[in-house]
Coordinates of C-alpha atoms (C1' of nucleotides) in Angstrom, one line a residue:
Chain A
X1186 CA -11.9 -33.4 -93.3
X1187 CA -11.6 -31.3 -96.7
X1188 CA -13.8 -28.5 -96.8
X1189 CA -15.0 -26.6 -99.7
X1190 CA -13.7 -23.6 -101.5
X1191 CA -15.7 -21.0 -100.2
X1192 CA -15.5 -22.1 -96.8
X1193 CA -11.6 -21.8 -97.1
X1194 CA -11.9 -18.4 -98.1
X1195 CA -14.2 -18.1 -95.6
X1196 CA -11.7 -19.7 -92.5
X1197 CA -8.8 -17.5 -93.9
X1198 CA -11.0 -14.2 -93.7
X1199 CA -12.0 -15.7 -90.2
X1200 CA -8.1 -16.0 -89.1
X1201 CA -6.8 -12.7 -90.1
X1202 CA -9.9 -11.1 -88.4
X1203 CA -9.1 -13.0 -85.2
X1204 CA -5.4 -12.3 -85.6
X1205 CA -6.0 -8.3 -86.0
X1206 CA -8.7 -8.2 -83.2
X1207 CA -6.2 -10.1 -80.7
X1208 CA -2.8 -8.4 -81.5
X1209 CA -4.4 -5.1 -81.2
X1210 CA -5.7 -5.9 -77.7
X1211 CA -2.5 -8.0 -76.6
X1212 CA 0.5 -6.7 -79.3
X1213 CA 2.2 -9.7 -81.6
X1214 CA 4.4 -11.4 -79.0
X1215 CA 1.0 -12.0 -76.4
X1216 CA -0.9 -13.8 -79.0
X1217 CA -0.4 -17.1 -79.7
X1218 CA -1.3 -18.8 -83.2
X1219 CA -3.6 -21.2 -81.2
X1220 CA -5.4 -18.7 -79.7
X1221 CA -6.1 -16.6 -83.2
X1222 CA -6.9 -19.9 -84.5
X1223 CA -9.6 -20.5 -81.5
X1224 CA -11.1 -17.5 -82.1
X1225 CA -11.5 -18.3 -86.3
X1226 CA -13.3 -21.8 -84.6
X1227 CA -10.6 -23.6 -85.9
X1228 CA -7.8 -25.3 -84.1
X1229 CA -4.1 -24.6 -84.5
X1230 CA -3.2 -27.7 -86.9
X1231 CA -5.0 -25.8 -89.8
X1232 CA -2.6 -22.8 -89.2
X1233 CA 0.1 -23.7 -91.5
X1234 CA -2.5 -24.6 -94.7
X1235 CA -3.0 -20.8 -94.6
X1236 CA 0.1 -19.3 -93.2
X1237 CA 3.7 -19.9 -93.3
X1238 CA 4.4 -18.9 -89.8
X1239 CA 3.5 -16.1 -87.5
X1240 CA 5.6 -13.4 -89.1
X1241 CA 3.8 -14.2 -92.2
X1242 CA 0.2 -14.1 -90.1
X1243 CA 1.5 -10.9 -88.9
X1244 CA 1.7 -9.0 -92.3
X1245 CA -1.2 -10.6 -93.7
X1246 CA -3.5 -9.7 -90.5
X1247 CA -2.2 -6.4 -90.3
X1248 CA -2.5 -5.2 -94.1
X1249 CA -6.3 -7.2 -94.1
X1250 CA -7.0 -4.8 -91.0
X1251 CA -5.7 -1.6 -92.8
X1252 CA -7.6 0.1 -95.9
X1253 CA -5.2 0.3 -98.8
X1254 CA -5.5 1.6 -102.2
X1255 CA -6.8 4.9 -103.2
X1256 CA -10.5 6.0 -103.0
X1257 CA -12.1 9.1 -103.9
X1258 CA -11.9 12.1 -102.1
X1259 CA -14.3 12.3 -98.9
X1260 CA -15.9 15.5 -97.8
X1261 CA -14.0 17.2 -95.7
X1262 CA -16.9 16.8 -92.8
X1263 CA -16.2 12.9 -93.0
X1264 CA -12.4 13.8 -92.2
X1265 CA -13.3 16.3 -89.3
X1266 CA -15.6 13.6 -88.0
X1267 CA -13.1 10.7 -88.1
X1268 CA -10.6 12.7 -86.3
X1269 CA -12.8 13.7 -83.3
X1270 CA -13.8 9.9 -83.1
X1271 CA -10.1 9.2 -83.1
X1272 CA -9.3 11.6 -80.4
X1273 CA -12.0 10.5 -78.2
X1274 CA -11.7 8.3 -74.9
X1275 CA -14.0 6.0 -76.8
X1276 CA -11.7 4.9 -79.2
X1277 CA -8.6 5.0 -76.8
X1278 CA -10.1 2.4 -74.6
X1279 CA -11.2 0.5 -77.7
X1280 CA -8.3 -1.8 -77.4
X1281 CA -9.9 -4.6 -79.9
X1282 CA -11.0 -2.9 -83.1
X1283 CA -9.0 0.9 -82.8
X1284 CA -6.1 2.2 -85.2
X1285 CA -3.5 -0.6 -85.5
X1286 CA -0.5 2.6 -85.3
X1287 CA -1.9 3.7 -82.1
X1288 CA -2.2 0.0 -80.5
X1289 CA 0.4 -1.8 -82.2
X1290 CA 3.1 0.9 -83.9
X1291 CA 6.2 0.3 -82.1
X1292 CA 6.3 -2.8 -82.3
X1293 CA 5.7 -2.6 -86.1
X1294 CA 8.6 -0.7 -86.3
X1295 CA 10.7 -3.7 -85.3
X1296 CA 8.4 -5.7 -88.1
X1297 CA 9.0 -7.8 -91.2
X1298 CA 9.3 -5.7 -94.7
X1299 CA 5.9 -6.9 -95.4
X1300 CA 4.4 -5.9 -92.5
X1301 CA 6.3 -2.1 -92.9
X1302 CA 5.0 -2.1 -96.3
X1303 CA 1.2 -2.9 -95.5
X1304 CA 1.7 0.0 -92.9
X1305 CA 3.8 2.5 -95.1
X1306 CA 0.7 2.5 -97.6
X1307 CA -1.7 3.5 -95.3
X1308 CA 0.3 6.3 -93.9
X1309 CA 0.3 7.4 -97.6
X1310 CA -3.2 7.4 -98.0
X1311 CA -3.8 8.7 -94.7
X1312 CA -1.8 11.9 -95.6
X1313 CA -3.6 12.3 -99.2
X1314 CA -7.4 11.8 -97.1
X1315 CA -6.3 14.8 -94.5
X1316 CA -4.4 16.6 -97.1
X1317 CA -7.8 17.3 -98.5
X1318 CA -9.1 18.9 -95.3
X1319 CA -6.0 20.1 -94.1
X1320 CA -4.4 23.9 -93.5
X1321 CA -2.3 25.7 -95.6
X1322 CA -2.6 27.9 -99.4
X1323 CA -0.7 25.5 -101.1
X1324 CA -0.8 21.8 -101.9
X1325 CA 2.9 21.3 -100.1
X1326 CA 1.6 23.0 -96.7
X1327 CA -1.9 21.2 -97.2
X1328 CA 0.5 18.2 -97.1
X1329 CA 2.7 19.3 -94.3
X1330 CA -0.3 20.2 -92.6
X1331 CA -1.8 16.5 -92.7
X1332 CA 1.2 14.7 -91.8
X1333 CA 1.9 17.1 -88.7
X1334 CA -1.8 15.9 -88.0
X1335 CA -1.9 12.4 -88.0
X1336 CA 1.8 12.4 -86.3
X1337 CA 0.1 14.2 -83.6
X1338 CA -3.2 12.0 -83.5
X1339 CA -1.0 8.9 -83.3
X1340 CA 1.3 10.5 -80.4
X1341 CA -1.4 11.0 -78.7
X1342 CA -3.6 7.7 -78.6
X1343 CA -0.2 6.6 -77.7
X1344 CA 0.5 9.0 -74.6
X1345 CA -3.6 8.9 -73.8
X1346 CA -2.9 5.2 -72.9
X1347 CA 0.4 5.2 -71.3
X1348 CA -0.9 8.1 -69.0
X1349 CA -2.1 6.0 -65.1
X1350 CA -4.6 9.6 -65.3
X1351 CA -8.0 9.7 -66.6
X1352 CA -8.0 13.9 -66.4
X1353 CA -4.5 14.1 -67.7
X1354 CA -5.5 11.6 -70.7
X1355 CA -8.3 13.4 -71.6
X1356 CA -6.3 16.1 -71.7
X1357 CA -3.6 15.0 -73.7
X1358 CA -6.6 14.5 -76.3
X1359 CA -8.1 17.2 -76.5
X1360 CA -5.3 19.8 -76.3
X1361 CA -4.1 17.6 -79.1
X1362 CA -7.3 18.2 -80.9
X1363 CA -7.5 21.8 -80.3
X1364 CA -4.0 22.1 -82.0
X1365 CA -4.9 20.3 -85.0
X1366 CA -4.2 21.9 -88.8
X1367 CA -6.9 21.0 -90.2
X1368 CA -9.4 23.1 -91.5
Chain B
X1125 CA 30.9 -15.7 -54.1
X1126 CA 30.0 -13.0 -52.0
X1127 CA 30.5 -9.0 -53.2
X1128 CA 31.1 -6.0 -52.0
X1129 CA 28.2 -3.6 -51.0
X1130 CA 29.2 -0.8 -53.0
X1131 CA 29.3 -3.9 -55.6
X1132 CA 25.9 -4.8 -55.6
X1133 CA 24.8 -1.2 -56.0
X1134 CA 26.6 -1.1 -59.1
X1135 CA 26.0 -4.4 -60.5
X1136 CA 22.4 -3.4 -59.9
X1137 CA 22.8 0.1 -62.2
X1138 CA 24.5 -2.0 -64.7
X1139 CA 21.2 -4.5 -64.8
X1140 CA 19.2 -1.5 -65.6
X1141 CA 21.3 -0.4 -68.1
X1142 CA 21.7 -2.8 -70.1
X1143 CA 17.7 -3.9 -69.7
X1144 CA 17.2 -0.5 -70.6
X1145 CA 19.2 -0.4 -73.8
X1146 CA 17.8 -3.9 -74.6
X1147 CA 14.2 -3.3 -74.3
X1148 CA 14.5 -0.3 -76.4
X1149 CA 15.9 -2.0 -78.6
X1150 CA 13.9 -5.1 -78.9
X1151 CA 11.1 -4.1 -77.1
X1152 CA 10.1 -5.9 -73.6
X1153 CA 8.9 -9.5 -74.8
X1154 CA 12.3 -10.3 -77.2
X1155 CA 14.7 -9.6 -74.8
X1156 CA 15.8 -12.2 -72.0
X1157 CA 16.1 -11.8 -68.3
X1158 CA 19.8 -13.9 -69.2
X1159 CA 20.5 -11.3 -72.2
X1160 CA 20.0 -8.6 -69.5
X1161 CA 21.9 -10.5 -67.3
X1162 CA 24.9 -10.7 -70.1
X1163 CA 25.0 -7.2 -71.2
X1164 CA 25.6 -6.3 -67.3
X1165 CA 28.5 -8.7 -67.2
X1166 CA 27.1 -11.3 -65.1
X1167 CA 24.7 -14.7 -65.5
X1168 CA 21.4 -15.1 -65.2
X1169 CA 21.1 -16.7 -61.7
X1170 CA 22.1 -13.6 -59.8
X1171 CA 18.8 -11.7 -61.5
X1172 CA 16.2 -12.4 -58.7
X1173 CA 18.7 -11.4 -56.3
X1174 CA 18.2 -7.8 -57.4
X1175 CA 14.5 -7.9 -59.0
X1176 CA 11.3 -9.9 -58.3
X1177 CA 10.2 -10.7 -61.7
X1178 CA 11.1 -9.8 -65.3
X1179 CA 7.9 -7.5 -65.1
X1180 CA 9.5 -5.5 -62.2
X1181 CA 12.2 -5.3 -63.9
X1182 CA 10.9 -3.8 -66.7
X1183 CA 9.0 -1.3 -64.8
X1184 CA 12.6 -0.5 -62.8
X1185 CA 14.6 0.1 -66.0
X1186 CA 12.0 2.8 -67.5
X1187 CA 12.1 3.9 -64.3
X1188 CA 15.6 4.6 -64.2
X1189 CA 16.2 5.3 -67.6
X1190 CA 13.1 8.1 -67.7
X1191 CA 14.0 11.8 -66.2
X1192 CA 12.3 12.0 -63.3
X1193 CA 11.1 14.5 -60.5
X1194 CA 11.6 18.1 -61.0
X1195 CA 14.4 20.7 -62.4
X1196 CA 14.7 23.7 -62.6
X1197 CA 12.8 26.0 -66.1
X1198 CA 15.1 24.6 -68.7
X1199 CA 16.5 28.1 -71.1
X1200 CA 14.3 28.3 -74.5
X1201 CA 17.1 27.4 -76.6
X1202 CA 18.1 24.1 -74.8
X1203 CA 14.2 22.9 -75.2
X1204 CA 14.2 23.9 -79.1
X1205 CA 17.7 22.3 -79.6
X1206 CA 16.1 18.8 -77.8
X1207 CA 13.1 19.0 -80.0
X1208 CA 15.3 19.5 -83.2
X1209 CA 17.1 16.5 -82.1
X1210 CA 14.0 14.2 -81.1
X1211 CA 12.4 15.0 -84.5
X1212 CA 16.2 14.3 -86.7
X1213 CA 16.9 10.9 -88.5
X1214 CA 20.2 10.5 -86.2
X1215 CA 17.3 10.1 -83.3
X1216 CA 15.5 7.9 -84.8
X1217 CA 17.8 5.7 -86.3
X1218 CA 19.3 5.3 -82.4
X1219 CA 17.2 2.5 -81.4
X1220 CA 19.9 1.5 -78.4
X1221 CA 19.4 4.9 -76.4
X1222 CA 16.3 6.9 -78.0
X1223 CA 13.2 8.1 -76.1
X1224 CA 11.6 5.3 -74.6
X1225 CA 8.1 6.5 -76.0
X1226 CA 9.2 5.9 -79.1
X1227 CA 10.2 2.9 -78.7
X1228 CA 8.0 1.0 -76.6
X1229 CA 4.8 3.5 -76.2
X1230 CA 2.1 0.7 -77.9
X1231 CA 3.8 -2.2 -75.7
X1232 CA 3.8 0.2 -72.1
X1233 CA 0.4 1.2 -72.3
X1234 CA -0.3 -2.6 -71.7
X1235 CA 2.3 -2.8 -69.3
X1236 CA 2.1 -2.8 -65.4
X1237 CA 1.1 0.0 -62.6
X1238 CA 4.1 0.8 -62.0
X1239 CA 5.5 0.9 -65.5
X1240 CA 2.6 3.3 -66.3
X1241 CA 3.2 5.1 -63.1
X1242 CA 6.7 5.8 -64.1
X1243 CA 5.9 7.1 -67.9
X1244 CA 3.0 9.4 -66.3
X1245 CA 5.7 11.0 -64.2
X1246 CA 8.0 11.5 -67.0
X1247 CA 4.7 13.2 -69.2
X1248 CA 4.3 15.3 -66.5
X1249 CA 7.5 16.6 -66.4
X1250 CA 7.9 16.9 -70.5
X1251 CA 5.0 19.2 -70.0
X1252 CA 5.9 21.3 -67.7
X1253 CA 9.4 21.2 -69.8
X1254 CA 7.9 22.2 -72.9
X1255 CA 5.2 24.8 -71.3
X1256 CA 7.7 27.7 -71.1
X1257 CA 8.9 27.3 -74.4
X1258 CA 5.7 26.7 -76.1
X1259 CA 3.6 29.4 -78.4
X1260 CA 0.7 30.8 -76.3
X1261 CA -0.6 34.2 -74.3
X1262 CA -2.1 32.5 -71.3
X1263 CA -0.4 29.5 -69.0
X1264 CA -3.2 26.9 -70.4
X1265 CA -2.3 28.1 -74.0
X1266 CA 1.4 27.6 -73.5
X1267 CA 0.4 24.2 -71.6
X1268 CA -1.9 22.9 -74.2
X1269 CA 0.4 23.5 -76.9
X1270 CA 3.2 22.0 -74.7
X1271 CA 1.0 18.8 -74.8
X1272 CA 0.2 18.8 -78.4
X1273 CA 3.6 19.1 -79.2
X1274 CA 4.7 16.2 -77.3
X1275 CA 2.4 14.1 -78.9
X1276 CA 3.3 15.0 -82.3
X1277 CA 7.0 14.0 -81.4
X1278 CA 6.2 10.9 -80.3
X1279 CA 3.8 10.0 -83.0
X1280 CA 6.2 11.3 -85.8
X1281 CA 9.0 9.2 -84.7
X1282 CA 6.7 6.3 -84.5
X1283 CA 6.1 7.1 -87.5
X1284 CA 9.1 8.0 -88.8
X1285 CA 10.6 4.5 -87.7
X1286 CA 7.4 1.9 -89.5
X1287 CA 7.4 4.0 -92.8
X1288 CA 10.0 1.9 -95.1
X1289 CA 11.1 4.9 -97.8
X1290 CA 13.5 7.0 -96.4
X1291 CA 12.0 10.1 -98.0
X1292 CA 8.9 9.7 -96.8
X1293 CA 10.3 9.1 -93.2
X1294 CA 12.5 12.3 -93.3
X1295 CA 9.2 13.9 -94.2
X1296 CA 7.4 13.2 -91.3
X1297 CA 10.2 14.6 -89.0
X1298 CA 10.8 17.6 -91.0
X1299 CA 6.9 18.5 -91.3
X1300 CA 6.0 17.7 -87.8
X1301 CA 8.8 20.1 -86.7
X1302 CA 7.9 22.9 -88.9
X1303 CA 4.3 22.5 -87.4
X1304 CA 5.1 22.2 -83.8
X1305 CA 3.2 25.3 -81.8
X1306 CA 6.5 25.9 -80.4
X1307 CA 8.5 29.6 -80.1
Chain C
dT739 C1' 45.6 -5.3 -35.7
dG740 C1' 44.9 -10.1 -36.7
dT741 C1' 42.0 -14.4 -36.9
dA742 C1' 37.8 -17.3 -37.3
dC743 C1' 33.6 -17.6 -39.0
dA744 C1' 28.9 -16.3 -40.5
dT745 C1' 26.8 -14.0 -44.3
dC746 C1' 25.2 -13.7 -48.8
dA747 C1' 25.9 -12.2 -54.1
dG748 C1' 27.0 -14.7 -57.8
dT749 C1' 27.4 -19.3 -60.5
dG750 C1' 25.6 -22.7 -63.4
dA751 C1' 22.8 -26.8 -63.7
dA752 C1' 18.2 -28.0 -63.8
dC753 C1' 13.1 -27.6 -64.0
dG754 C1' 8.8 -27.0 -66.1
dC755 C1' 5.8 -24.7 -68.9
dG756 C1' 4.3 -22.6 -73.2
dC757 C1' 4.6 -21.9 -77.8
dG758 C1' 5.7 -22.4 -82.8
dT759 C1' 5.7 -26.0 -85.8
dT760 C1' 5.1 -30.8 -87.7
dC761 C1' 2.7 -34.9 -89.0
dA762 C1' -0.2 -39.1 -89.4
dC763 C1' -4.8 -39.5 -89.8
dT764 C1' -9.8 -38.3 -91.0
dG765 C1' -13.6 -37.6 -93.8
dA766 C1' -16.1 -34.2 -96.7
dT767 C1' -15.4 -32.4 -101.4
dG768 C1' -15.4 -32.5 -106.0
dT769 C1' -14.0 -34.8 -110.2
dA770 C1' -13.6 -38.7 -113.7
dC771 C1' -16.2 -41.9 -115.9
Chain D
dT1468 C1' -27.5 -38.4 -113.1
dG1469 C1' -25.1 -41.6 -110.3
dT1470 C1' -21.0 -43.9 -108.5
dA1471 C1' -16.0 -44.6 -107.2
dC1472 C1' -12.1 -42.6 -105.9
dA1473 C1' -8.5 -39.0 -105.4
dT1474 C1' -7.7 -34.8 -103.1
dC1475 C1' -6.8 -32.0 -99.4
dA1476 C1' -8.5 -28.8 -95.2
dG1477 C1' -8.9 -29.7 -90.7
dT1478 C1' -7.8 -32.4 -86.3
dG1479 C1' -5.2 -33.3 -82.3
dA1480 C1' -1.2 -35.6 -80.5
dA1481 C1' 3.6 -34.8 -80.4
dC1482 C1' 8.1 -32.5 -80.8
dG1483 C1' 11.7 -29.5 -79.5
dC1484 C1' 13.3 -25.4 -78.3
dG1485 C1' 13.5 -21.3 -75.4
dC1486 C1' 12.7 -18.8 -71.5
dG1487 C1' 11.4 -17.5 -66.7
dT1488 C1' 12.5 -19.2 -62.5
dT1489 C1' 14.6 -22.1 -58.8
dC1490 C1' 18.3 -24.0 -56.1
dA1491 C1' 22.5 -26.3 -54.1
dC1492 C1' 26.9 -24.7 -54.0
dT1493 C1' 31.0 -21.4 -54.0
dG1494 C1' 34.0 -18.3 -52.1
dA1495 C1' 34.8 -13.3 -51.1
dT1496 C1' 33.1 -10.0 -47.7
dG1497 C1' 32.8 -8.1 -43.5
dT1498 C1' 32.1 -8.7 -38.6
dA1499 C1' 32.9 -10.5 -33.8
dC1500 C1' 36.3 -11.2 -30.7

DNA sequence: TGTACATCAGTGAACGCGCGTTCACTGATGTAC
DNA sequence: TGTACATCAGTGAACGCGCGTTCACTGATGTAC
């Protein structure tokens, strides 16, 4: 049956959240458009009103999931804060609602443009949100300083999952941590 | 028809190569037990002959394509020259033979025991790799810089390889290396 | 050393299941009057 | 404001292709004598 215009805006929202949740806990290839569509309650017929295909849900999901734009500057205790919570076993066994680089970045590598595009943009403003609390006299270093950091934070989610070792996981955080430029 | 033993050995190295080279550079789920099978120079049916399951298989070819077990302290200068070479565009644009953290990290840490088992081993042994060259007065010092600096390989070239503007990439590499707490 | 035969790695057709995608149909929405 | 009707988001069956896996058969290997 037709379905009013909020409520489509409302389904759509309800798709790409399902998609996001489910290809970080399972990577693209594991999820199935019928199961992202079961968990928007909808059924897979009503996929292809909203997407073109699953590349396309893949993009779309991916750049909904990630914050984009600029915003202002945060305080650099909000920047220390989200990086401990990054490098904590917390968030590395948070499989459904963590950092889409850690859970899903090599496969994103292999991605659509769009996709690469949603992704490139957040690594841009992730650099200019550490660059703010990061090392370093000048603006260049500050920069160099952030990147090196979120290179390393990724890396590390990455290894801290691989790893079959709780104490050598842990460790791979926080030596990670502990070698951190940031301020 | 039937093949030699010495045959079977090799057919069997040549199954691992090529699923090796594949998965690297496809990742696990868009490459085919017959593609394997092709790129070894012989068809599909002969696969569960040598392996159990495309699972095992993938397990097997990290396996055999990661370093394993122990060598002796590499010299300084070999270490630094791999690192400058993990962290250079040629590495990363070598999706067919790169570091399989790289390039399938985000799809083994959902992967099996074993294929988990194998990557621990090979962290293990980076470590201890990268623990006599690394910056540090004390053995943990040198270790937990070791670690950090793994991570911050394997998160740049992740990085590195999603980012779609080739200065931006480049800088990744380059800053992550300048930062690395190595000698 | 030579011969007969059992073994078994490899071949290629086939199976069956799952998944992305399509489509005829339904019925609530929202518009024209 | 109320009514008739066109629109169209959602439903669920169906399609078709691909892929992991199986299997009867082949013929070279390697062993027993």
């Amino acid at each position: 049956m037709k379905v009013s215009k909020e409520a489509v805006v409302e389904h759509r929202r309800q798709i790409l959240d399902s998609a996001a949740r489910l290809f970080r806990e399972r990577g693209f290839e594991r999820v199935t458009v019928a199961e992202v569509m079961q968990g928007a309650g909808l059924t897979h017929g009503a996929f292809y009103g909203h997407f073109a295909s699953k590349e396309a849900l893949i993009a779309a999901a991916v750049a909904h999931a990630l914050p984009a734009g600029k915003r202002p500057a945060q305080p650099r205790a909000t920047t220390l804060a989200f990086v401990d919570g990054y490098l904590s076993p917390g968030h590395r066994d948070d499989r459904s609602s963590c950092c889409m680089f850690s859970s899903l970045g090599t496969e994103a590598a292999r991605g659509s443009a769009d996709l690469r595009q949603a992704m490139t943009a957040s690594v841009r403003r992730r650099i200019e949100d550490f660059g703010a609390a990061a090392q370093g006299e000048t603006a260049e270093a500050k920069r160099q300083a952030a990147i090196a950091a979120w290179s390393a934070m990724v890396g590390a989610v990455v290894l801290a999952r691989i790893v079959d070792n709780e104490a050598l996981s842990q460790e791979i955080l926080a030596a990670t941590r502990a070698a951190l430029p940031l301020g």
